[in-house]
Each structure stands twice: as structure tokens, then as C-alpha cells.
CSV table of C-alpha atoms in Angstrom, one decimal:
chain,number,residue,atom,x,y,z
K,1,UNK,CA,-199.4,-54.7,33.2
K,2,UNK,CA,-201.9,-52.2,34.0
K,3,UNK,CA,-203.0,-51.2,30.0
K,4,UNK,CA,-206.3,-49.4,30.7
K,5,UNK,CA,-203.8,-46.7,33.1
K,6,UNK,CA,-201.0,-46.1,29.8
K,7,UNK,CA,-204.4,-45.1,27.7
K,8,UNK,CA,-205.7,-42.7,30.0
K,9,UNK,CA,-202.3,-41.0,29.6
K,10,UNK,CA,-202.6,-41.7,26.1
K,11,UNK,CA,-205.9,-40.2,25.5
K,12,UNK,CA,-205.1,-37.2,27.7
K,13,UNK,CA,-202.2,-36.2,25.9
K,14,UNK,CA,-204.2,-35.8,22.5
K,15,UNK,CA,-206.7,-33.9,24.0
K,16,UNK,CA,-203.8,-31.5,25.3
K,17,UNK,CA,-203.0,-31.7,21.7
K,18,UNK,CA,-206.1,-30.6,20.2
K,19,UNK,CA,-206.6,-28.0,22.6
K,20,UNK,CA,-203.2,-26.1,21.4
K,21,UNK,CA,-203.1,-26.9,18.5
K,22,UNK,CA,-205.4,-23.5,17.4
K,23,UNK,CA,-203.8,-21.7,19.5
K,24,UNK,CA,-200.3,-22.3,17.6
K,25,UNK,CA,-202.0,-21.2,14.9
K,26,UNK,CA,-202.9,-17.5,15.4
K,27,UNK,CA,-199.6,-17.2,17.1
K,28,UNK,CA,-197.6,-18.3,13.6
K,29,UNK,CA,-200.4,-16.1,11.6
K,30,UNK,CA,-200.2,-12.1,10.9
K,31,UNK,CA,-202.8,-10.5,11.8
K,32,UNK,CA,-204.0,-7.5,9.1
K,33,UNK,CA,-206.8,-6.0,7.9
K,34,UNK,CA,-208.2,-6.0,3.8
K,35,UNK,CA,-205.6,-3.0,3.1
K,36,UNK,CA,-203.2,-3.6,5.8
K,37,UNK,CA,-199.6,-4.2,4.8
K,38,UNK,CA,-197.8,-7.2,6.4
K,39,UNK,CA,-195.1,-6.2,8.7
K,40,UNK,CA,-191.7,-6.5,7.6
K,41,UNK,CA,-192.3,-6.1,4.1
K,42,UNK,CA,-190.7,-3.4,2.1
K,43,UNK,CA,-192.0,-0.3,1.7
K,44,UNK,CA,-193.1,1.0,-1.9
K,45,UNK,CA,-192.3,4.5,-1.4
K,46,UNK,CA,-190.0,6.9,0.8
K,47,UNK,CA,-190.1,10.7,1.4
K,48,UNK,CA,-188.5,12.8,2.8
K,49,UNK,CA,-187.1,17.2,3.4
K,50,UNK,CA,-183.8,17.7,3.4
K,51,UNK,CA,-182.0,20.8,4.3
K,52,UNK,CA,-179.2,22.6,2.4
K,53,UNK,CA,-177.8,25.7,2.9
K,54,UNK,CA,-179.5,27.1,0.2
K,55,UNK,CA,-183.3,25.7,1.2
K,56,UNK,CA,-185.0,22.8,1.6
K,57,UNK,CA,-184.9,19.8,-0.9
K,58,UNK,CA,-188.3,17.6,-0.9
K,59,UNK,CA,-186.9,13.7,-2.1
K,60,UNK,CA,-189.7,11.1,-2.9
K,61,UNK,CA,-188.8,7.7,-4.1
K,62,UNK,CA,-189.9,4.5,-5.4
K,63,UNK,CA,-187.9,1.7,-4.3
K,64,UNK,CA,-190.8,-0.5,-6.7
K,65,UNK,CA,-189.5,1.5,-9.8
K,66,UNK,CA,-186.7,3.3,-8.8
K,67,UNK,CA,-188.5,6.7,-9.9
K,68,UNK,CA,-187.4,9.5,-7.8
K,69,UNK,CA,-188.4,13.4,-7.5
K,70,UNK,CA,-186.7,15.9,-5.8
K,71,UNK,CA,-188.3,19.6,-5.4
K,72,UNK,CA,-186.1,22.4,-4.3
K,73,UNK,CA,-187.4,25.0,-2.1
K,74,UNK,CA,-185.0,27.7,-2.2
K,75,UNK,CA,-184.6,30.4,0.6
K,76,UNK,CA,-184.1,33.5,-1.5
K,77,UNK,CA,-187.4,33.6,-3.4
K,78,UNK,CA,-188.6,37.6,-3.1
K,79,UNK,CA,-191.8,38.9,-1.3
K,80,UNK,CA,-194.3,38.4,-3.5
K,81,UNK,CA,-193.2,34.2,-4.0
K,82,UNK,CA,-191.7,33.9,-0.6
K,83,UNK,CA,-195.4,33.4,1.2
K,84,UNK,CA,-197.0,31.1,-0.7
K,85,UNK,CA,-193.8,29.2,-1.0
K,86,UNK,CA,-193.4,28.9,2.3
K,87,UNK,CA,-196.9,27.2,2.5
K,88,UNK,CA,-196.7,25.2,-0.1
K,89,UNK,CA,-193.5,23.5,1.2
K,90,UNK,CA,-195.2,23.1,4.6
K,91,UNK,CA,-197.9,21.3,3.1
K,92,UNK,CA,-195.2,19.5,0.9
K,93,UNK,CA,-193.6,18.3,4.3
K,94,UNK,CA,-197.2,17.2,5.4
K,95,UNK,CA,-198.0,15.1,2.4
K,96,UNK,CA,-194.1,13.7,2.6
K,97,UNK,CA,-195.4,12.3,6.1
K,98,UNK,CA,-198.5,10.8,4.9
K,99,UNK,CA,-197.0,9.1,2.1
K,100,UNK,CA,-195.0,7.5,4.4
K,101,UNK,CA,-197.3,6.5,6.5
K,102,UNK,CA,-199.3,5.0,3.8
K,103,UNK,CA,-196.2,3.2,2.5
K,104,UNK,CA,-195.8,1.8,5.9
K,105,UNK,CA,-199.3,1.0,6.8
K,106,UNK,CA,-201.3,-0.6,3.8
K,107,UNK,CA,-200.7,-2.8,0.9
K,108,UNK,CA,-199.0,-1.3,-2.0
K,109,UNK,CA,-201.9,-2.5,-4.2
K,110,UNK,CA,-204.2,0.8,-2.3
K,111,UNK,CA,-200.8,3.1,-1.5
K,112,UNK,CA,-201.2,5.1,-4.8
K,113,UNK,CA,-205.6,5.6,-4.3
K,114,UNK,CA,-204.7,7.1,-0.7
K,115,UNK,CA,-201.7,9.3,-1.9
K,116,UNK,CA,-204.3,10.8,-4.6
K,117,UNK,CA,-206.7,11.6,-2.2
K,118,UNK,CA,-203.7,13.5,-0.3
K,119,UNK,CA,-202.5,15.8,-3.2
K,120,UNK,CA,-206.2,16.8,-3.5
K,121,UNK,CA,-206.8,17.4,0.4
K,122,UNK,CA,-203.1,18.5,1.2
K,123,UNK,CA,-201.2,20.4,-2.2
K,124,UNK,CA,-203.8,21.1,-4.3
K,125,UNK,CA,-204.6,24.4,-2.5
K,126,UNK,CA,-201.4,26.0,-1.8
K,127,UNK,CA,-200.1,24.4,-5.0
K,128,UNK,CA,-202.7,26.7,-7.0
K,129,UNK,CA,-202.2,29.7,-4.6
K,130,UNK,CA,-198.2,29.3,-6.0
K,131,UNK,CA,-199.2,28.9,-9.0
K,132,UNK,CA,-201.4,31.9,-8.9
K,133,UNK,CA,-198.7,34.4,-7.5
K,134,UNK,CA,-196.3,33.4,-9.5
K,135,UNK,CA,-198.1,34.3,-12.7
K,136,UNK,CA,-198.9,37.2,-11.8
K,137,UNK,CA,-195.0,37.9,-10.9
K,138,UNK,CA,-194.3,36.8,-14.7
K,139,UNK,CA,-196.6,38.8,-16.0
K,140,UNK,CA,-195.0,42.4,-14.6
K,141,UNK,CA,-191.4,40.5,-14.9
K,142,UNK,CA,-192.5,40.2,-18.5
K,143,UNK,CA,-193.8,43.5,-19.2
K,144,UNK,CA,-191.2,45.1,-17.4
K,145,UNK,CA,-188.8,43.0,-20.2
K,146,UNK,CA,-190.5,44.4,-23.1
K,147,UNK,CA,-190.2,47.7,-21.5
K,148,UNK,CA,-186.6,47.9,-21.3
K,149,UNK,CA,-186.4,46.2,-24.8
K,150,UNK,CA,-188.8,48.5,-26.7
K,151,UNK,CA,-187.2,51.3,-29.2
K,152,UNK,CA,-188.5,55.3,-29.5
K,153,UNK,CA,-189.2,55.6,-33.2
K,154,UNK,CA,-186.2,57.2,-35.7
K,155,UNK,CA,-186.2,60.9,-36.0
K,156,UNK,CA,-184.3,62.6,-38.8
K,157,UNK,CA,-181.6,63.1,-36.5
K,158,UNK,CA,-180.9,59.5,-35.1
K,159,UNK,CA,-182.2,57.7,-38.3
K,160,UNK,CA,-178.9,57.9,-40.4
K,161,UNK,CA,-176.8,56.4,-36.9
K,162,UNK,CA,-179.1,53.8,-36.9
K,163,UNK,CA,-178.9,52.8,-40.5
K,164,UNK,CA,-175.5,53.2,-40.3
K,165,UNK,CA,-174.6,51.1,-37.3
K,166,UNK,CA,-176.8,48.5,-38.9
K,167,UNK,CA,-174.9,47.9,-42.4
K,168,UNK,CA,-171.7,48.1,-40.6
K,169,UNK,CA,-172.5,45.5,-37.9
K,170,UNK,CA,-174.2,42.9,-40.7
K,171,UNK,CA,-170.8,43.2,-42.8
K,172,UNK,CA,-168.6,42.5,-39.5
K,173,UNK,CA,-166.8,39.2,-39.0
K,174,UNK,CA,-167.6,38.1,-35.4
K,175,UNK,CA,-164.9,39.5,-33.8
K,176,UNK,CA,-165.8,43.2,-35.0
K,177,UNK,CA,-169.2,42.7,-34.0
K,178,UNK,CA,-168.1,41.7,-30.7
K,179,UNK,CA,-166.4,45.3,-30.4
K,180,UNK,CA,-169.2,46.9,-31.7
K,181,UNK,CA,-171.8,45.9,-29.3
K,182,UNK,CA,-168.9,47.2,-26.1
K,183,UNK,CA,-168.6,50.7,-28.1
K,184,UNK,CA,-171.6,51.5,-29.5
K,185,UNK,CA,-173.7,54.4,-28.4
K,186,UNK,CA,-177.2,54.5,-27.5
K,187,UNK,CA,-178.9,55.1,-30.8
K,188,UNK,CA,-176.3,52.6,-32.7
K,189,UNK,CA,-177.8,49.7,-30.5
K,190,UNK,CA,-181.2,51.0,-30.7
K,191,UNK,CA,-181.0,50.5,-34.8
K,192,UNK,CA,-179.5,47.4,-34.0
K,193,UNK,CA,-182.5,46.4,-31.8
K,194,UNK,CA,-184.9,47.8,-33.7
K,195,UNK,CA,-183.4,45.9,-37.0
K,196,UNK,CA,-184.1,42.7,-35.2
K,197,UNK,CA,-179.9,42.1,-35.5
K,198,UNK,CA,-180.2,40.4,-31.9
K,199,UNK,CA,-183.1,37.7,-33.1
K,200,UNK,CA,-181.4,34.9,-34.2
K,201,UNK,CA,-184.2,33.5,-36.2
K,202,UNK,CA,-183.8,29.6,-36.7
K,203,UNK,CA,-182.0,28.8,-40.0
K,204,UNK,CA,-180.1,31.6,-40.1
K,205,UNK,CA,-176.5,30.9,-41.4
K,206,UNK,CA,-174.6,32.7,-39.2
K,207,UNK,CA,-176.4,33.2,-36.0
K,208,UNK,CA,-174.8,35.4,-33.3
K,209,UNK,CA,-173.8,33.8,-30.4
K,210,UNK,CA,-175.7,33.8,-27.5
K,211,UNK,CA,-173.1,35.7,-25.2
K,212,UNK,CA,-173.0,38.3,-27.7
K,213,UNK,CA,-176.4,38.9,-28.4
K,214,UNK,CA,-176.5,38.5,-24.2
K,215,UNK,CA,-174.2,41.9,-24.3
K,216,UNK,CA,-175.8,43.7,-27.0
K,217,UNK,CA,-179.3,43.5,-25.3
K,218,UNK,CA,-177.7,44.1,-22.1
K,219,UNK,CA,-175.9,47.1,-22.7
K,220,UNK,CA,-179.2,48.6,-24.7
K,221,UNK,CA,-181.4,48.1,-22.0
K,222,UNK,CA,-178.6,50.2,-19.7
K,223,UNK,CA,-178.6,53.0,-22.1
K,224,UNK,CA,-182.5,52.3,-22.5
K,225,UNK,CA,-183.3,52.7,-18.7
K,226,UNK,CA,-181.3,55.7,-18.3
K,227,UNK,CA,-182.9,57.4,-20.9
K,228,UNK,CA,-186.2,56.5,-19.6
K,229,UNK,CA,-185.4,57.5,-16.2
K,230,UNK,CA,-183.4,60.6,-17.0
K,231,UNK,CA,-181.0,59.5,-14.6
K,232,UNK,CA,-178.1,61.2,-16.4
K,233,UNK,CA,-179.0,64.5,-14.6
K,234,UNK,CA,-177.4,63.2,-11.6
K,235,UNK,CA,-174.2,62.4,-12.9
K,236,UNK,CA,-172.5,65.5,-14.3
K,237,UNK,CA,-168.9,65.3,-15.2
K,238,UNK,CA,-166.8,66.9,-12.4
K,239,UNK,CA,-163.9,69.0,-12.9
K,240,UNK,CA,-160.7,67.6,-12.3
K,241,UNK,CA,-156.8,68.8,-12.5
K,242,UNK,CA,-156.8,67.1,-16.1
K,243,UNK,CA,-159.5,68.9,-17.1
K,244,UNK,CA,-161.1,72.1,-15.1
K,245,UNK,CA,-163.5,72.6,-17.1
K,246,UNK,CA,-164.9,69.6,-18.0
K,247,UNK,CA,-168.8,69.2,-18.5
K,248,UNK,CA,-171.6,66.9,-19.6
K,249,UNK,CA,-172.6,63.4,-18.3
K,250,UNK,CA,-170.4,60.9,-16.9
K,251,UNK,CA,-171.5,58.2,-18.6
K,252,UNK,CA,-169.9,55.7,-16.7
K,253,UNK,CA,-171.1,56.8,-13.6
K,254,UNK,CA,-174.9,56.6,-15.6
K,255,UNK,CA,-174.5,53.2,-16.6
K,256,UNK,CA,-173.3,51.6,-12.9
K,257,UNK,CA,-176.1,53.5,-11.5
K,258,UNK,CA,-178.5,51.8,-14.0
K,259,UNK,CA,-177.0,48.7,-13.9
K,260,UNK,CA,-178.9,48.4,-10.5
K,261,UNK,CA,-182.1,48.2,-12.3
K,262,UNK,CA,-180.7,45.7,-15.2
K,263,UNK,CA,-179.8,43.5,-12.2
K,264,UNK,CA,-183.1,43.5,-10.3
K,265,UNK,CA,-185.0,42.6,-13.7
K,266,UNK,CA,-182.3,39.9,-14.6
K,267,UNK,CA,-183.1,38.9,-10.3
K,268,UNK,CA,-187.1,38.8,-11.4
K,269,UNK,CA,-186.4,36.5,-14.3
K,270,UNK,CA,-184.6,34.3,-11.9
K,271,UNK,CA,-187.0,33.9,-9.4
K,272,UNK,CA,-190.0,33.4,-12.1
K,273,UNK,CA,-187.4,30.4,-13.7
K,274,UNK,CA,-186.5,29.0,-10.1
K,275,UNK,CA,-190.7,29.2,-8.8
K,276,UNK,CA,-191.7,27.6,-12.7
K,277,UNK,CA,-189.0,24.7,-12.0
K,278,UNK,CA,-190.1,24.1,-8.5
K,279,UNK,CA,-194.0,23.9,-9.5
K,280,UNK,CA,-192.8,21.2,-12.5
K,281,UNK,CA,-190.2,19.4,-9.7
K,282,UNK,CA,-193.6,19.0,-7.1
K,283,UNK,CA,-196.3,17.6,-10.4
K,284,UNK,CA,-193.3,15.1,-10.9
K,285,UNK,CA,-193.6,14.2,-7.2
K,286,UNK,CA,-196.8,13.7,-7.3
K,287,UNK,CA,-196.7,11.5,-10.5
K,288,UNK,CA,-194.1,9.0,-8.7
K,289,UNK,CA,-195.9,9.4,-5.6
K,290,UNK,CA,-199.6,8.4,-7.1
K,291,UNK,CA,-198.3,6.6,-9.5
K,292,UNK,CA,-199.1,8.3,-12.7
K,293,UNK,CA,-197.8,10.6,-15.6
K,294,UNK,CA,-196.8,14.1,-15.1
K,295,UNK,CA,-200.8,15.0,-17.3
K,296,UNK,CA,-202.4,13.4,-14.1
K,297,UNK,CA,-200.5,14.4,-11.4
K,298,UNK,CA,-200.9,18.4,-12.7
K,299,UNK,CA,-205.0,17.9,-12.9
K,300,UNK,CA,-204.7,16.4,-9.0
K,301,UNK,CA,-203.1,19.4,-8.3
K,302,UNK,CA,-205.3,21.7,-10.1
K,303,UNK,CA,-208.5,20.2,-10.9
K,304,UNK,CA,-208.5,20.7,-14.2
């Protein structure tokens, strides 16, 4: 037998051997960088806009903690909100994108430190633009409430209705006072208002309930703007078969006419409630997103 040929074979074999085995091994290995996450792993966060027939819905989640946010951009926000809205869920759709890309991209330990640095380069501007305009939309909506609440001082003529409807309404049983505040006059809920009757200050044993001090405000602020407005001018009684000779003010006819204005302020408080929520729903995006607690997330949207 021919030894020295089988060791050639042998020795070229394990040389073969050598020579692949390195290569085997950057096949088998994943090839990432410092912050790079490994492929196939889950992702710590998900984001995503939604539509809905009533406006968008942003949705961020963390399937680490199970934390989730959801900001609702509604589609019937007035001028004056509608703009920077509109921005501000653009950019919102942006830093939805980025966040997943980060998710997908790098290690979990760095996803938070690079979402951070997006609020600040991507929300933080039209966040405080929102923020700004908004204010300012409360602060007329506001004024504009105290203005249909406020009272014309008592003159000797309206004084004793006022007293009057005051004494009889504190020594009603709810169900009288309920039919109080759908009769009373103008100056009978004024003394009522201005009697503080609709502040139901904590403690108090008997508060009113809310849809009745809902009505008695209501129905002053008609009367109110109409006075204010001088609106009853335009509504004369009209003559009818009944009566030919009918005059005066049709009161109903008053009140429908000023309910128009009652419903645009009650509209104004609406949209100020529905922007506040949205700006609160977007901090507690951020604070899943990055990470952190709702404190945080509103100074990396603010700076301050």
C-alpha cells in the first residue's frame, strides 16, 4: 500500500478545511453596527394615522410596555385652529414615520435618545404654533362667556323682581325650581344670576343639578344677548285672525333668533375643549414614544 499517496489526500483536505472554515463564520454571523438592531427582532415601538370619518387618529404603541397614545385630529376644527392643526398633524405623521424607522433600525437601548431629538426637530414648532392659536381662541371664547354671563346693575324698577324671584326659587323643592328657570322672565333670571343661585359652591347641601343650572344659564344668556343686541326690534308681533291688533315683541321668535349666537359660543367652547385634549393626547405620545413622563415630554415640546 501506497501510505505517503492517502496522506497527501489527508493533508489536503484539512487545509480545504482551514480555508472555509472563516468563511462559515461571517456567513452564520449578523452583521450590525454599535446602534444597529439585529434583524428579526421585535420592534419596541409602532406608529401609525388612521383615518375615520370624523378625522385622523395618530396611534403610538409600545409593544415593550404595552403603553399606547392615540391623538385625534378632528376635521371640523374652525378657521382660526384649522391651520395650525393641519400642520401640526402633518408633522405628527412625519415623526410617526421616524419613530418607526428608529424602532426598526437601531437597538432599543438608543430608540428613545433618537425619538427625543425628533420631537424637538419635528413637533416642537408646530406644536407651540397650536398651542399659541389656540390660547388665544380661549381667551375671546372666554371673554365672550363672561360677556353673555354678566348682569346690568338693579334699578328701582327691576330690583323688587329680582329679589323676589330670588326668595321664591331658594324656597322651591327641585321640581318647582325646574319650572321656574323654563318661565322666568329676563330680570327674574338676571337676580338669579346675579345672586350667585347657579354657583353650586362645594359643600353646599343641596346643590342644583347640573342640567338645571345648564338651563338656567342658558336661557339667561338668550334673554341676555338679545338685550344686548336689541334684536327684539326685528321681531314685532304680527297681526293675526285671533288677534288683529296684536302688538309688541314676539318673544319666541327673539329667542330662536338668539339662540344662533348661544350655539356658536357653546361651538367655541367645543373646539377650545377638543384643540386642549388633542395638545394633552400628542405630550402623551411623546412620553410613550421617548420614553418619559407626561412633565418631560411637554418641555421637549416646548422648551421650557
Amino acid at each position: 500500500m501506497n501510505t505517503s499517496k492517502y496522506s497527501n489526500i489527508a493533508m489536503i483536505i484539512a487545509l480545504n478545511d482551514l480555508r472555509e472554515a472563516p468563511t462559515r463564520q461571517t456567513i452564520t454571523e449578523p452583521i450590525t453596527g454599535p446602534d444597529q438592531r439585529v434583524k428579526g427582532s421585535p420592534m419596541p415601538l409602532q406608529a401609525n394615522m388612521q383615518d375615520t370619518p370624523h378625522g385622523r387618529m395618530s396611534v403610538v404603541v409600545s409593544t415593550e410596555t404595552g403603553a399606547s397614545a392615540r391623538a385625534f385630529y378632528r376635521n371640523d376644527f374652525p378657521p382660526e385652529l384649522s391651520k395650525p392643526i393641519a400642520t401640526l398633524m402633518a408633522a405628527n405623521e412625519g415623526f410617526n414615520g421616524i419613530v418607526n424607522n428608529n424602532a426598526n433600525t437601531l437597538l432599543p437601548t438608543v430608540v428613545d435618545q433618537h425619538n427625543r431629538v425628533a420631537v424637538v426637530n419635528t413637533l416642537r414648532a408646530p406644536f407651540g404654533a397650536t398651542q399659541a392659536a389656540l390660547i388665544t381662541y380661549g381667551q375671546v371664547t372666554a371673554k365672550a362667556q363672561i360677556e353673555a354671563m354678566s348682569v346690568t346693575p338693579a334699578n328701582a324698577s327691576n330690583q323688587p323682581i329680582r329679589n323676589r324671584a330670588v326668595l321664591a326659587f331658594d324656597n322651591a323643592n327641585m321640581p318647582d325650581k325646574a319650572r321656574m328657570l323654563m318661565e322666568a322672565s329676563f330680570q327674574q333670571l338676571a337676580g338669579l344670576v346675579e345672586a350667585g343661585c347657579f354657583d353650586n359652591i362645594p359643600g353646599t347641601a343641596n346643590p342644583l343639578p347640573d342640567d338645571l343650572v345648564a338651563l338656567g344659564k342658558d336661557r339667561y344668556m338668550l334673554f341676555n344677548h338679545a338685550a344686548k343686541t336689541g334684536m327684539a326690534a326685528d321681531h314685532p308681533l304680527k297681526p293675526t285672525a285671533d288677534n288683529p291688533a296684536q302688538f309688541g315683541v314676539d318673544e319666541a321668535a327673539v329667542l330662536a333668533d338668539a339662540q344662533t349666537g348661544l350655539d356658536n359660543l357653546k361651538a367655541r367652547s367645543r373646539h377650545f375643549a377638543n384643540g386642549s385634549q388633542l395638545l394633552r393626547d400628542v405630550i402623551t405620545a411623546v412620553s410613550v414614544a421617548c420614553s418619559v413622563n407626561t412633565n418631560d415630554a411637554f418641555a421637549l415640546l416646548t422648551g421650557n
